[in-house]
Coordinates of C-alpha atoms and ligand atoms in Angstrom, one line a residue:
M1445 CA 0.0 0.0 0.0
G1446 CA 1.1 3.5 -0.6
S1447 CA 3.2 3.9 -3.7
L1448 CA 3.6 7.6 -4.2
M1449 CA 2.0 8.7 -7.4
S1450 CA 1.9 12.3 -8.5
R1451 CA -1.3 12.4 -10.6
P1452 CA -4.1 13.7 -8.4
F1453 CA -7.0 11.4 -7.8
Y1454 CA -10.3 13.1 -8.7
I1455 CA -13.3 11.6 -7.1
T1456 CA -16.9 12.8 -7.2
T1457 CA -20.3 11.9 -5.9
A1458 CA -23.7 12.5 -7.6
I1459 CA -25.0 16.0 -6.8
D1460 CA -28.1 15.7 -4.7
Y1461 CA -31.4 17.1 -5.8
A1462 CA -32.3 20.3 -3.9
N1463 CA -35.9 19.3 -3.5
G1464 CA -36.0 17.6 -0.1
S1465 CA -34.1 16.7 3.1
P1466 CA -31.0 14.6 3.1
H1467 CA -31.5 10.9 3.8
L1468 CA -29.7 7.7 4.1
G1469 CA -29.0 7.3 0.3
H1470 CA -27.3 10.7 0.2
A1471 CA -25.4 10.0 3.4
Y1472 CA -24.2 6.6 2.2
E1473 CA -22.8 7.9 -1.1
K1474 CA -20.9 10.6 0.7
V1475 CA -19.5 8.3 3.3
L1476 CA -18.4 5.7 0.7
S1477 CA -16.7 8.4 -1.4
D1478 CA -15.1 10.0 1.7
V1479 CA -13.6 6.7 2.9
I1480 CA -12.1 6.2 -0.6
A1481 CA -10.8 9.7 -0.7
R1482 CA -9.3 9.5 2.8
H1483 CA -7.8 6.1 2.0
Q1484 CA -6.2 7.5 -1.2
R1485 CA -4.8 10.5 0.6
M1486 CA -3.2 8.2 3.2
S1487 CA -1.9 6.0 0.4
G1488 CA 0.1 9.0 -0.8
R1489 CA -2.1 10.3 -3.6
K1490 CA -3.1 13.9 -4.0
V1491 CA -6.9 13.8 -3.9
H1492 CA -9.6 16.2 -5.2
F1493 CA -12.9 15.2 -3.7
L1494 CA -16.0 16.9 -5.1
T1495 CA -19.6 16.8 -4.1
G1496 CA -22.5 19.3 -4.5
L1497 CA -26.1 20.1 -5.2
D1498 CA -28.3 19.8 -8.3
E1499 CA -30.4 23.0 -8.0
H1500 CA -32.4 23.4 -11.2
G1501 CA -35.6 21.9 -12.6
Q1502 CA -39.3 21.5 -12.3
K1503 CA -39.5 20.1 -8.8
V1504 CA -37.5 23.0 -7.3
Q1505 CA -39.6 25.5 -9.2
Q1506 CA -42.8 23.9 -8.0
T1507 CA -41.7 23.6 -4.3
A1508 CA -40.5 27.2 -4.3
L1509 CA -43.8 28.3 -5.7
R1510 CA -45.7 26.3 -3.1
R1511 CA -43.7 27.8 -0.3
G1512 CA -43.9 31.3 -1.7
L1513 CA -40.2 31.5 -2.1
E1514 CA -37.9 32.5 -4.9
P1515 CA -36.2 29.3 -6.2
Q1516 CA -32.8 30.7 -5.3
A1517 CA -33.9 31.3 -1.7
L1518 CA -35.1 27.8 -1.5
V1519 CA -31.9 26.2 -2.9
D1520 CA -29.8 28.4 -0.6
E1521 CA -31.7 27.0 2.4
I1522 CA -31.4 23.4 1.2
A1523 CA -27.7 23.8 0.4
G1524 CA -27.3 24.8 4.1
V1525 CA -29.0 21.6 5.2
F1526 CA -27.1 19.3 2.9
K1527 CA -23.8 21.0 3.9
G1528 CA -24.8 20.4 7.5
M1529 CA -25.1 16.7 6.8
L1530 CA -21.6 16.6 5.3
A1531 CA -20.3 18.2 8.5
D1532 CA -22.2 15.8 10.7
L1533 CA -20.7 12.9 8.8
N1534 CA -17.2 14.3 8.9
I1535 CA -16.9 14.3 5.1
S1536 CA -13.6 15.7 3.8
N1537 CA -14.7 17.1 0.4
D1538 CA -12.3 19.6 -1.1
D1539 CA -15.0 21.5 -3.1
Y1540 CA -18.8 21.8 -3.1
I1541 CA -20.4 22.7 -6.4
R1542 CA -23.9 24.2 -6.8
T1543 CA -25.4 24.3 -10.2
T1544 CA -26.6 27.9 -9.7
E1545 CA -23.1 29.1 -9.4
T1546 CA -21.7 31.3 -12.2
R1547 CA -18.6 29.1 -12.6
H1548 CA -21.0 26.2 -13.5
K1549 CA -23.5 28.1 -15.7
Q1550 CA -20.6 29.5 -17.8
V1551 CA -19.3 26.0 -18.6
V1552 CA -22.8 24.6 -19.4
Q1553 CA -23.4 27.5 -21.8
H1554 CA -19.9 27.1 -23.3
F1555 CA -20.6 23.3 -23.8
L1556 CA -24.0 24.0 -25.4
Q1557 CA -22.6 26.7 -27.7
K1558 CA -19.7 24.5 -28.8
L1559 CA -22.0 21.6 -29.7
F1560 CA -24.4 24.0 -31.4
D1561 CA -21.5 25.5 -33.5
Q1562 CA -20.4 22.0 -34.4
G1563 CA -23.8 21.2 -35.8
L1564 CA -24.4 18.6 -33.0
I1565 CA -27.5 20.3 -31.6
Y1566 CA -30.6 20.9 -33.8
K1567 CA -34.1 22.1 -33.3
G1568 CA -36.9 19.6 -33.7
S1569 CA -40.5 19.1 -32.7
K1570 CA -42.2 16.1 -31.1
T1571 CA -45.8 15.2 -30.4
D1572 CA -46.4 13.3 -27.2
W1573 CA -48.7 12.8 -24.3
Y1574 CA -48.6 15.7 -21.8
S1575 CA -50.0 16.0 -18.3
T1576 CA -50.9 19.6 -17.5
R1577 CA -51.3 18.8 -13.8
Q1578 CA -47.8 17.3 -13.4
E1579 CA -46.4 19.6 -16.2
Q1580 CA -44.5 16.7 -17.7
F1581 CA -44.5 14.5 -20.8
L1582 CA -45.6 10.9 -20.4
T1583 CA -44.8 7.7 -22.1
D1584 CA -46.7 4.4 -22.5
K1585 CA -44.8 3.2 -19.4
D1586 CA -46.7 5.7 -17.3
R1587 CA -50.1 4.1 -18.2
S1588 CA -52.0 1.9 -15.8
P1589 CA -52.2 -1.8 -16.7
D1590 CA -55.6 -1.2 -18.4
G1591 CA -54.1 1.5 -20.6
S1592 CA -55.7 4.5 -18.9
W1593 CA -53.6 7.3 -17.3
P1594 CA -53.4 7.2 -13.5
E1595 CA -55.4 9.9 -11.6
I1596 CA -52.3 11.8 -10.5
Y1597 CA -51.8 13.0 -14.1
G1598 CA -55.1 14.7 -14.4
E1599 CA -56.1 15.5 -18.0
V1600 CA -53.6 14.0 -20.5
T1601 CA -53.5 15.4 -24.0
Q1602 CA -51.3 15.1 -27.1
T1603 CA -49.1 18.1 -27.3
T1604 CA -46.5 19.2 -29.8
E1605 CA -43.4 20.9 -28.5
E1606 CA -40.4 22.4 -30.2
N1607 CA -37.1 21.7 -28.5
Y1608 CA -33.3 21.3 -29.1
Y1609 CA -31.8 17.9 -29.5
F1610 CA -28.2 16.7 -29.1
K1611 CA -27.2 14.1 -31.8
L1612 CA -26.6 11.4 -29.3
T1613 CA -27.3 8.6 -31.8
Q1614 CA -24.2 9.5 -33.7
F1615 CA -22.0 8.4 -30.7
Q1616 CA -23.5 5.0 -30.1
P1617 CA -20.9 3.0 -32.0
W1618 CA -18.1 4.9 -30.3
L1619 CA -19.7 4.2 -26.9
I1620 CA -20.1 0.5 -27.5
E1621 CA -16.5 0.3 -28.6
H1622 CA -15.3 2.3 -25.5
L1623 CA -17.1 -0.1 -23.2
R1624 CA -15.8 -3.1 -25.0
T1625 CA -12.2 -1.9 -24.8
H1626 CA -12.5 -0.6 -21.2
P1627 CA -14.0 -3.5 -19.3
D1628 CA -13.5 -1.7 -16.0
F1629 CA -15.2 1.5 -17.0
I1630 CA -18.3 0.6 -14.9
T1631 CA -17.8 -1.3 -11.7
P1632 CA -19.1 -3.8 -10.6
R1633 CA -18.8 -5.4 -14.0
F1634 CA -22.3 -6.8 -14.2
R1635 CA -23.5 -3.2 -14.5
Q1636 CA -21.3 -2.7 -17.5
N1637 CA -22.8 -5.8 -19.1
Q1638 CA -26.3 -4.4 -18.4
V1639 CA -25.4 -1.2 -20.2
L1640 CA -24.0 -3.1 -23.2
E1641 CA -27.3 -5.0 -23.3
F1642 CA -29.2 -1.7 -23.3
L1643 CA -27.0 -0.4 -26.1
K1644 CA -28.1 -3.3 -28.4
E1645 CA -31.2 -1.2 -29.1
P1646 CA -30.8 1.9 -31.2
M1647 CA -30.8 5.1 -29.0
N1648 CA -32.7 8.3 -29.6
D1649 CA -31.2 11.8 -29.8
L1650 CA -31.3 13.6 -26.5
C1651 CA -33.7 16.5 -25.9
I1652 CA -31.5 19.1 -24.1
S1653 CA -34.0 21.9 -23.7
R1654 CA -37.2 22.9 -22.0
P1655 CA -39.3 25.9 -23.3
K1656 CA -39.5 28.7 -20.8
S1657 CA -43.3 28.6 -21.1
R1658 CA -43.0 25.3 -19.1
L1659 CA -39.9 25.8 -17.0
T1660 CA -38.0 28.9 -16.2
W1661 CA -35.7 27.7 -13.4
G1662 CA -32.7 26.6 -15.4
I1663 CA -29.7 27.7 -17.4
E1664 CA -30.7 29.6 -20.5
L1665 CA -29.6 28.2 -23.9
P1666 CA -26.9 30.6 -25.2
F1667 CA -28.3 30.4 -28.7
D1668 CA -32.0 30.7 -27.9
P1669 CA -33.3 32.6 -24.8
A1670 CA -36.7 31.1 -25.1
F1671 CA -35.4 27.9 -23.6
V1672 CA -33.6 26.6 -20.6
T1673 CA -31.2 23.6 -20.4
Y1674 CA -32.6 20.1 -19.6
V1675 CA -31.5 19.3 -16.0
W1676 CA -29.4 16.2 -16.8
F1677 CA -27.3 18.1 -19.3
D1678 CA -26.9 20.8 -16.7
A1679 CA -26.2 18.5 -13.7
L1680 CA -23.7 16.1 -15.4
T1681 CA -21.6 19.1 -16.4
N1682 CA -20.8 19.8 -12.8
Y1683 CA -18.1 17.2 -12.7
Y1684 CA -16.2 19.2 -15.3
S1685 CA -17.3 22.8 -14.5
A1686 CA -16.0 22.5 -10.9
V1687 CA -12.4 21.8 -12.2
A1688 CA -12.6 23.4 -15.6
D1689 CA -9.5 25.6 -15.1
Q1690 CA -7.6 23.3 -12.8
G1691 CA -6.3 20.7 -15.3
R1692 CA -7.8 17.8 -13.4
W1693 CA -9.9 16.2 -16.1
P1694 CA -10.7 13.3 -16.5
A1695 CA -12.2 12.3 -13.2
D1696 CA -10.9 9.0 -11.8
V1697 CA -14.2 7.9 -10.4
H1698 CA -17.8 9.1 -10.3
V1699 CA -19.6 7.4 -7.4
I1700 CA -23.3 7.0 -8.2
G1701 CA -26.3 4.9 -7.3
K1702 CA -27.7 2.3 -9.7
D1703 CA -30.8 4.4 -10.6
I1704 CA -28.7 7.1 -12.3
L1705 CA -26.3 4.8 -14.2
S1706 CA -28.1 4.3 -17.4
P1707 CA -28.7 6.3 -19.4
P1708 CA -27.4 9.5 -17.7
H1709 CA -23.9 8.5 -16.5
A1710 CA -23.2 5.6 -18.8
V1711 CA -24.6 7.1 -22.0
Y1712 CA -25.3 10.8 -22.0
W1713 CA -22.2 11.9 -20.2
P1714 CA -19.5 10.0 -22.1
C1715 CA -21.2 10.9 -25.4
M1716 CA -21.4 14.6 -24.4
L1717 CA -17.7 14.6 -23.5
K1718 CA -16.7 12.7 -26.7
A1719 CA -18.7 15.3 -28.8
L1720 CA -16.8 18.1 -26.9
G1721 CA -13.4 16.5 -27.6
L1722 CA -12.9 15.6 -23.9
E1723 CA -11.9 12.3 -22.3
P1724 CA -14.6 10.2 -20.6
P1725 CA -14.2 9.7 -16.8
R1726 CA -12.0 6.7 -16.0
Q1727 CA -14.6 4.9 -14.0
L1728 CA -18.1 4.8 -12.7
L1729 CA -18.5 3.2 -9.3
V1730 CA -22.1 2.1 -8.9
H1731 CA -23.6 1.3 -5.6
G1732 CA -27.0 -0.3 -4.8
W1733 CA -29.9 1.0 -2.9
W1734 CA -30.7 0.9 0.8
T1735 CA -34.0 -0.2 2.1
V1736 CA -34.9 0.8 5.7
N1737 CA -36.3 -2.0 8.0
S1738 CA -37.1 -3.8 4.7
Q1739 CA -39.2 -0.9 3.4
K1740 CA -38.4 1.2 0.4
A1741 CA -36.3 4.1 1.6
S1742 CA -38.9 6.7 0.9
K1743 CA -38.8 10.4 1.2
S1744 CA -42.4 10.7 2.1
A1745 CA -42.3 8.1 4.9
G1746 CA -39.2 9.9 6.2
N1747 CA -37.7 6.6 7.3
A1748 CA -34.5 7.1 5.3
A1749 CA -34.1 10.6 6.8
D1750 CA -34.7 9.3 10.3
T1751 CA -31.8 6.9 10.1
L1752 CA -29.5 9.9 10.2
G1753 CA -30.6 10.2 13.8
F1754 CA -28.1 7.4 14.6
V1755 CA -25.3 9.8 13.9
R1756 CA -26.5 11.9 16.8
T1757 CA -27.1 8.9 19.2
H1758 CA -24.1 6.7 18.3
G1759 CA -21.7 9.1 16.6
A1760 CA -20.6 9.6 13.0
D1761 CA -17.9 7.0 13.1
A1762 CA -20.2 4.2 14.2
F1763 CA -22.6 5.2 11.4
R1764 CA -19.8 5.3 8.8
Y1765 CA -18.6 1.9 9.9
Y1766 CA -22.0 0.4 9.7
L1767 CA -22.7 1.7 6.2
C1768 CA -19.4 0.5 4.9
R1769 CA -19.6 -2.9 6.6
E1770 CA -23.2 -3.6 5.8
M1771 CA -23.5 -2.8 2.1
V1772 CA -21.6 -4.9 -0.3
V1773 CA -20.8 -2.3 -3.0
G1774 CA -23.0 -2.9 -6.0
Q1775 CA -25.7 -4.8 -4.2
D1776 CA -28.7 -3.5 -2.3
A1777 CA -28.7 -3.6 1.5
D1778 CA -31.2 -3.2 4.4
F1779 CA -30.7 -0.7 7.2
S1780 CA -32.3 -2.0 10.3
T1781 CA -32.3 -0.8 13.9
Q1782 CA -31.5 -4.3 15.0
T1783 CA -28.4 -4.8 12.7
F1784 CA -27.2 -1.3 13.5
E1785 CA -27.4 -1.9 17.3
N1786 CA -25.9 -5.4 16.9
R1787 CA -22.9 -4.1 15.0
Y1788 CA -22.4 -1.2 17.4
K1789 CA -22.4 -3.5 20.3
A1790 CA -20.6 -6.6 18.9
D1791 CA -18.1 -5.3 16.3
L1792 CA -17.4 -1.9 17.9
G1793 CA -18.1 -2.1 21.6
N1794 CA -17.2 -5.6 22.5
N1795 CA -14.6 -6.6 19.9
L1796 CA -12.7 -3.4 19.5
G1797 CA -13.6 -1.0 22.4
N1798 CA -13.3 -3.6 25.2
L1799 CA -10.0 -4.8 23.9
V1800 CA -8.6 -1.3 24.1
N1801 CA -9.7 -1.0 27.7
R1802 CA -8.3 -4.4 28.6
L1803 CA -5.0 -3.3 27.3
L1804 CA -5.0 0.1 29.0
N1805 CA -6.0 -1.5 32.2
M1806 CA -3.2 -4.1 32.2
V1807 CA -0.5 -1.6 31.1
G1808 CA -1.7 0.8 33.7
R1809 CA -1.6 -1.8 36.5
S1810 CA 1.5 -3.8 35.6
Y1811 CA 3.7 -1.2 33.9
A1812 CA 2.6 2.2 35.3
G1813 CA 1.1 3.0 31.9
A1814 CA 4.2 2.5 29.7
I1815 CA 3.8 -0.1 27.0
P1816 CA 6.5 -2.8 27.4
A1817 CA 8.8 -4.0 24.7
A1818 CA 8.1 -7.6 23.4
A1819 CA 10.3 -10.1 25.1
A1820 CA 9.3 -13.8 24.6
D1821 CA 8.4 -14.8 21.1
E1822 CA 6.4 -17.9 20.9
E1823 CA 3.9 -19.6 18.6
P1824 CA 0.9 -17.3 19.4
E1825 CA 2.9 -14.1 18.8
K1826 CA 4.2 -15.5 15.5
N1827 CA 0.7 -16.5 14.5
L1828 CA -0.7 -13.1 15.3
R1829 CA 1.9 -11.3 13.3
A1830 CA 1.4 -13.6 10.3
L1831 CA -2.3 -13.0 10.5
W1832 CA -1.8 -9.3 10.4
T1833 CA 0.3 -9.6 7.2
E1834 CA -2.5 -11.7 5.7
S1835 CA -5.3 -9.4 6.9
V1836 CA -3.7 -6.2 5.5
R1837 CA -3.1 -7.9 2.2
K1838 CA -6.8 -8.9 2.0
Y1839 CA -7.9 -5.5 3.1
D1840 CA -5.8 -3.9 0.4
A1841 CA -7.0 -6.3 -2.3
A1842 CA -10.6 -5.7 -1.4
F1843 CA -10.1 -2.0 -1.2
T1844 CA -8.6 -1.9 -4.7
D1845 CA -12.0 -3.0 -6.0
Y1846 CA -13.8 -0.6 -3.5
Q1847 CA -15.2 -3.7 -1.7
L1848 CA -15.2 -2.0 1.7
S1849 CA -17.4 -4.5 3.4
H1850 CA -14.9 -7.3 2.5
A1851 CA -12.0 -5.2 3.6
L1852 CA -13.6 -4.6 7.0
E1853 CA -14.6 -8.2 7.3
A1854 CA -10.9 -9.2 6.9
L1855 CA -9.8 -6.7 9.4
W1856 CA -12.4 -7.9 12.0
V1857 CA -11.0 -11.4 11.6
F1858 CA -7.7 -10.0 12.9
I1859 CA -9.4 -8.1 15.7
S1860 CA -11.2 -11.2 16.8
A1861 CA -8.0 -13.1 16.7
M1862 CA -6.4 -10.5 19.1
N1863 CA -9.3 -11.1 21.5
A1864 CA -8.7 -14.8 21.3
Y1865 CA -5.0 -14.3 21.8
I1866 CA -5.5 -12.2 24.9
E1867 CA -8.0 -14.7 26.3
A1868 CA -5.5 -17.6 25.7
R1869 CA -2.5 -15.7 27.0
A1870 CA -4.5 -14.5 30.1
P1871 CA -2.2 -11.6 31.0
W1872 CA -4.0 -11.1 34.2
K1873 CA -2.7 -14.6 35.3
L1874 CA 0.8 -14.0 33.9
A1875 CA 0.9 -10.8 36.0
K1876 CA 0.6 -12.8 39.2
S1877 CA 3.3 -15.3 38.3
A1878 CA 6.8 -15.1 39.9
D1879 CA 8.4 -17.0 37.0
P1880 CA 10.6 -14.7 34.8
A1881 CA 9.4 -16.6 31.7
D1882 CA 5.9 -15.5 32.5
R1883 CA 7.0 -11.9 32.9
A1884 CA 8.5 -12.1 29.4
R1885 CA 5.3 -13.5 28.1
L1886 CA 3.3 -10.7 29.8
D1887 CA 5.6 -8.1 28.2
S1888 CA 5.1 -9.7 24.8
C1889 CA 1.4 -10.1 25.1
L1890 CA 0.7 -6.5 26.0
A1891 CA 3.3 -5.3 23.4
H1892 CA 1.5 -7.4 20.7
V1893 CA -2.0 -6.2 21.6
A1894 CA -0.8 -2.6 21.7
E1895 CA 0.9 -2.9 18.3
G1896 CA -2.0 -4.8 16.8
L1897 CA -4.3 -2.0 17.9
R1898 CA -2.0 0.7 16.6
L1899 CA -2.0 -1.1 13.2
V1900 CA -5.8 -1.5 13.2
G1901 CA -6.3 2.2 14.3
T1902 CA -4.1 3.4 11.5
L1903 CA -5.6 1.3 8.8
L1904 CA -9.1 2.3 9.9
L1905 CA -8.5 6.0 10.0
P1906 CA -10.3 6.6 6.7
V1907 CA -13.4 4.8 7.9
M1908 CA -13.6 6.1 11.5
P1909 CA -11.3 9.2 11.6
G1910 CA -12.3 10.6 15.0
T1911 CA -12.4 7.3 16.8
C1912 CA -9.1 6.0 15.4
A1913 CA -7.4 9.3 16.2
M1914 CA -8.7 8.9 19.8
L1915 CA -7.5 5.3 19.9
L1916 CA -4.0 6.2 18.7
T1917 CA -3.7 9.1 21.0
N1918 CA -4.8 7.0 24.0
L1919 CA -2.0 4.5 23.0
G1920 CA 0.4 7.4 23.3
R1921 CA 1.0 7.4 19.5
P1922 CA 0.8 10.2 17.0
V1923 CA -1.9 10.2 14.4
P1924 CA -0.3 9.5 11.0
V1925 CA -1.3 11.4 7.9
A1926 CA 0.0 8.7 5.6
F1927 CA 0.2 4.9 5.6
T1928 CA 3.8 4.8 4.5
G1929 CA 5.8 2.8 7.0
Q1930 CA 2.9 2.6 9.4
L1931 CA 1.3 -0.7 8.4
T1932 CA 4.0 -3.2 9.1
W1933 CA 4.5 -4.8 12.4
S1934 CA 7.0 -2.8 14.5
A1935 CA 8.1 -2.0 18.0
A1936 CA 6.8 1.5 17.7
C1937 CA 4.6 1.3 20.8
A1938 CA 7.3 0.2 23.2
G1939 CA 7.7 2.9 25.9
S1940 CA 4.6 4.8 24.9
Q1941 CA 2.6 6.1 27.8
V1942 CA -1.0 5.1 27.5
A1943 CA -4.2 6.8 28.8
E1944 CA -5.9 5.3 31.9
K1945 CA -9.0 4.4 30.0
C1946 CA -10.7 5.4 26.9
I1947 CA -14.4 4.9 25.9
L1948 CA -14.4 4.6 22.1
F1949 CA -18.0 3.4 21.9
P1950 CA -20.1 4.3 24.9
P1951 CA -22.7 1.6 25.8
I1952 CA -26.1 2.9 24.6
E1953 CA -29.4 1.3 25.8
P1954 CA -31.2 -0.2 22.8
S1955 CA -34.0 2.3 22.4
T1956 CA -37.5 1.1 21.6
A1957 CA -38.2 4.4 19.9
S1958 CA -34.9 4.4 18.1
P1959 CA -34.5 6.6 15.0
A1960 CA -35.1 4.0 12.4
G1961 CA -37.7 2.1 14.4
Ligands
MSP2234 N1 -29.5 15.0 -8.9 C1 -29.4 13.7 -9.4 C2 -27.9 13.3 -9.7 C3 -27.2 14.2 -10.6 S1 -25.5 13.7 -10.8 C4 -24.9 14.6 -12.0 C5 -30.0 12.7 -8.4 N2 -30.1 13.2 -7.1 S2 -30.7 12.4 -5.9 O1 -30.7 13.3 -4.8 O2 -32.0 11.8 -6.2 O3 -29.8 11.2 -5.6 C6 -28.4 11.4 -5.2 C7 -27.7 10.1 -5.1 O4 -28.2 9.4 -4.0 C8 -27.8 9.2 -6.3 O5 -26.6 8.6 -6.6 C9 -28.8 8.1 -5.8 O6 -28.6 6.9 -6.4 C10 -28.5 8.1 -4.3 N3 -29.6 7.5 -3.6 C11 -30.8 8.1 -3.4 N4 -31.5 7.2 -2.6 C12 -30.8 6.1 -2.4 C13 -31.0 4.9 -1.6 N5 -32.1 4.6 -1.0 N6 -30.0 4.1 -1.4 C14 -28.7 4.4 -1.9 N7 -28.5 5.5 -2.7 C15 -29.6 6.2 -3.1 O7 -30.2 11.6 -8.7

């Protein structure tokens, strides 16, 4: 781990819609990206981590109208709330882009003008079903099984509308070729196969405008002030507009949920960039969806927003750990009060937290708080060190594929082994023995547990930054900013003065009315 590379690693998240409160889905994506960003930084890469807010579109316009606010005032308020979530979750983003910012609008208009000048945008008209109540066009997919239009659409009529279209179709052969020659473009790979399947059908050109008669809250087309830009064309451009003058393009990885992979990120975005003569992003990392207590994580039910209450009750780090441990990247996962509380108690409190206190206690009592140097070196010590080497190798391999849950699983095998080791060595008994061989064993036992915890605390810094910093400080060790030289077994802890005790994960009564209950 930790070869020093000079090219900065540019990572982004999807930009959240400014039309509601932050919830679990938003939080998870930020945490996943943050752990990757922090891990890359500690591995010696320069990192640029971007997240932000998607502020234009019909929904924002409608909500603002309903609340009697200017759309800008509404999105300013929502931006504050979303930024608050980032602070609560200890997210280390380097920049935050909002699509109402001038730096963004300028790039969107520049992109549009360039495509227009190249003849890649044309004006066309289309007749389709239109719901006046919902102010949106409908397709046959929106019909009820009996062919009628559901109530919510009100009166549905055939409407002809003029709009601008981007010649997306022209780039289909290039896109297919790109996916074939870059098998890791979309990860996990089964998602890439799904996109290739989708591309077997001919695509349509992409409508990139909305007439102002229907929508005003958007970026005006530079070549026709009667129209604003379609939200996806606007939103996708954020990844480039945020770094336009910084020479960072292409992005290394866009972290997104499965619902916005195809067509926006897998089709529109690479084709837009190709048409503009820009490189596609290097990779799309696609995560699955969370359900909450087996229910759809729905905005209206508020269950997905309520899960964020665990950050308040159990701390950001426990929440971060849980999300990374529980979701296998790529698959869906369920957030339940029960599994959250179990992981908090078992993985964090009992397995890790108690081990730390056992160590501090023993070092305090038998060595006046100074960690001893290893003396005896027997089979159990050798095994523990070998297991560390194996665990860090597995952690690293899993992390390379962004499989955080597997990485953490491998690390917890090591933490459990340390618990088994201390149980088997029983230092509390060794401390009572008058035999010098036992004293040497006691030295080694505490030295090994201390060093094992130092290693664990270091490797886990990107996942639980606050807790691990506290752990290392309580072991009397500095908090490293890089992994280099920090992840191999050493005698670094010998002589360090430890704290008397340290509560990393305070016991919390399982609440019957817990946030996700
Ligand atoms: N604004 C668009 C993205 C534009 S990116 C150029 C959007 N916003 S969103 O607020 O609806 O979603 C933001 C991210 O959160 C998406 O990646 C989406 O997949 C993710 N999630 C929203 N709900 C989710 C879950 N229940 N579970 C996991 N992630 C989900 O889409």
